[in-house]
CSV table of C-alpha atoms in Angstrom, one decimal:
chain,number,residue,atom,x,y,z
A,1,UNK,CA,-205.0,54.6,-33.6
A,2,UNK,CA,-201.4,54.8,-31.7
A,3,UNK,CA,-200.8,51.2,-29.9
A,4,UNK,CA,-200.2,51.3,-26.5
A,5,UNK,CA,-196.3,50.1,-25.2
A,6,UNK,CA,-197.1,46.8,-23.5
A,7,UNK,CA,-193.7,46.5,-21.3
A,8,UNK,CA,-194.3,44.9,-17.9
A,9,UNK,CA,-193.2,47.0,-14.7
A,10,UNK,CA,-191.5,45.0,-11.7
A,11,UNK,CA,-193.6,47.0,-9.3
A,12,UNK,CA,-197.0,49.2,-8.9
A,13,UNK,CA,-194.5,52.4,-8.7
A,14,UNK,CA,-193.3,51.5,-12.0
A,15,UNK,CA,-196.0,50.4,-13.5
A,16,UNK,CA,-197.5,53.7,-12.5
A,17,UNK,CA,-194.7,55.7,-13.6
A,18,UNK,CA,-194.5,54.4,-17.0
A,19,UNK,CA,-198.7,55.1,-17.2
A,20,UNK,CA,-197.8,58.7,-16.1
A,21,UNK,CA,-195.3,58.7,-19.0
A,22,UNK,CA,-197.7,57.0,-21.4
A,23,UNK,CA,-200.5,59.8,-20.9
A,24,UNK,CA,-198.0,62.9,-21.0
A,25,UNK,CA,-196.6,61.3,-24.6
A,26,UNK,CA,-200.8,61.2,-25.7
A,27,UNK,CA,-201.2,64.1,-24.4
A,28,UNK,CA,-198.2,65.9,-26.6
A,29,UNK,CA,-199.5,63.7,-29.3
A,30,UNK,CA,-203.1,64.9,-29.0
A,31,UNK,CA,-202.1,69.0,-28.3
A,32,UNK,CA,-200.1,68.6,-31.8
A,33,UNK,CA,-202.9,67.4,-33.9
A,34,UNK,CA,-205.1,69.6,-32.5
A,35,UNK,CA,-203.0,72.6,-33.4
A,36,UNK,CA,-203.0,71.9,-36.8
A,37,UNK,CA,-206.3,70.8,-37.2
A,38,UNK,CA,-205.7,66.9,-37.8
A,39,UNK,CA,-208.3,64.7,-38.9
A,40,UNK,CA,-207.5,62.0,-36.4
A,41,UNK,CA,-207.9,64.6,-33.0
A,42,UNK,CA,-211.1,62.3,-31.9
A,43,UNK,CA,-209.1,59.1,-31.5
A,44,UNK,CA,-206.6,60.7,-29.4
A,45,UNK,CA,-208.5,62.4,-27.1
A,46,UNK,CA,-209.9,59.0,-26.8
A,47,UNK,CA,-206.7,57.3,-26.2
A,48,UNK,CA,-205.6,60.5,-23.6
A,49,UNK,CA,-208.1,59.9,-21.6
A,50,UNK,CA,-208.6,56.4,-21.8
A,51,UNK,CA,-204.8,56.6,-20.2
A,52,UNK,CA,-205.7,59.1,-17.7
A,53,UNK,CA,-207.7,56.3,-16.1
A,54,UNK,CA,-205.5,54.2,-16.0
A,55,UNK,CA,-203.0,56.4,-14.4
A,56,UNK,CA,-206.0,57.4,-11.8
A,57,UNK,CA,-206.3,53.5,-11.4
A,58,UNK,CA,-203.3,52.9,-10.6
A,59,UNK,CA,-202.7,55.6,-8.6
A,60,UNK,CA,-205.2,54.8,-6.5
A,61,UNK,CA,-203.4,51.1,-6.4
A,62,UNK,CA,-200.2,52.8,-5.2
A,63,UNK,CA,-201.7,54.6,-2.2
A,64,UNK,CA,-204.1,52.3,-1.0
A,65,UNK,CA,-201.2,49.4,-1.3
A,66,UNK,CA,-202.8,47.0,-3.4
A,67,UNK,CA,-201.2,44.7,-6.1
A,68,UNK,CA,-202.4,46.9,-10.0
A,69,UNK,CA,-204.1,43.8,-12.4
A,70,UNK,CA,-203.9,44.4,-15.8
A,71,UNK,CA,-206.2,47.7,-16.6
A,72,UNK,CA,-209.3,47.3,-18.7
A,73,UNK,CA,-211.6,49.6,-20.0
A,74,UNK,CA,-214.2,48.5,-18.2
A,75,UNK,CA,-212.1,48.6,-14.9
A,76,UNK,CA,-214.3,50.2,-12.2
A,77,UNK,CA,-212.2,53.5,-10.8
A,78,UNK,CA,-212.6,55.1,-7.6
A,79,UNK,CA,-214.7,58.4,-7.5
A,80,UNK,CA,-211.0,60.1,-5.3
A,81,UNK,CA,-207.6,59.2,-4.5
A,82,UNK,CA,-206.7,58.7,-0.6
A,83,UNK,CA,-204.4,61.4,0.9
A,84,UNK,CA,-200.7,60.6,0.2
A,85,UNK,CA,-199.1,59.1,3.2
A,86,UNK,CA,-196.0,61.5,2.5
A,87,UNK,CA,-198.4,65.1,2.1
């Protein structure tokens, strides 16, 4: 299993950036061992999507304007995003 980076963001656009960042590097990671037929594909989808929560998480943070805790597994997720205020 790949250990998460742990680096603390100075604000919830950061934060969310470096989660965006985070997911596309799992998601590279998880595309290449599936290619060649890996044995450890399983725990990388897990990780993948485990970050895609996140990143919907704090996403949803970011547009609703609210302060992003630390992320848990357990952390309850909203069923949709609101509308970007700049769309």
């Amino acid at each position: 299993m790949f250990f998460r980076k742990t680096r603390d963001s100075s604000t919830p656009q950061h934060k969310l950036k470096t989660a965006q960042h985070e997911l596309a590097e799992a998601a590279y990671r998880f595309r290449s061992a599936r290619s060649v037929n890996a044995n450890n594909v399983a725990p990388l989808k897990r990780e993948m999507e485990f970050l895609e929560r996140k990143v919907r998480y704090y996403r949803y943070c970011v547009y609703k304007k609210m302060p992003i805790r630390k992320y848990t597994e357990w952390s309850e997720i909203p069923g949709k995003c609101p509308k970007p205020l700049w769309a």
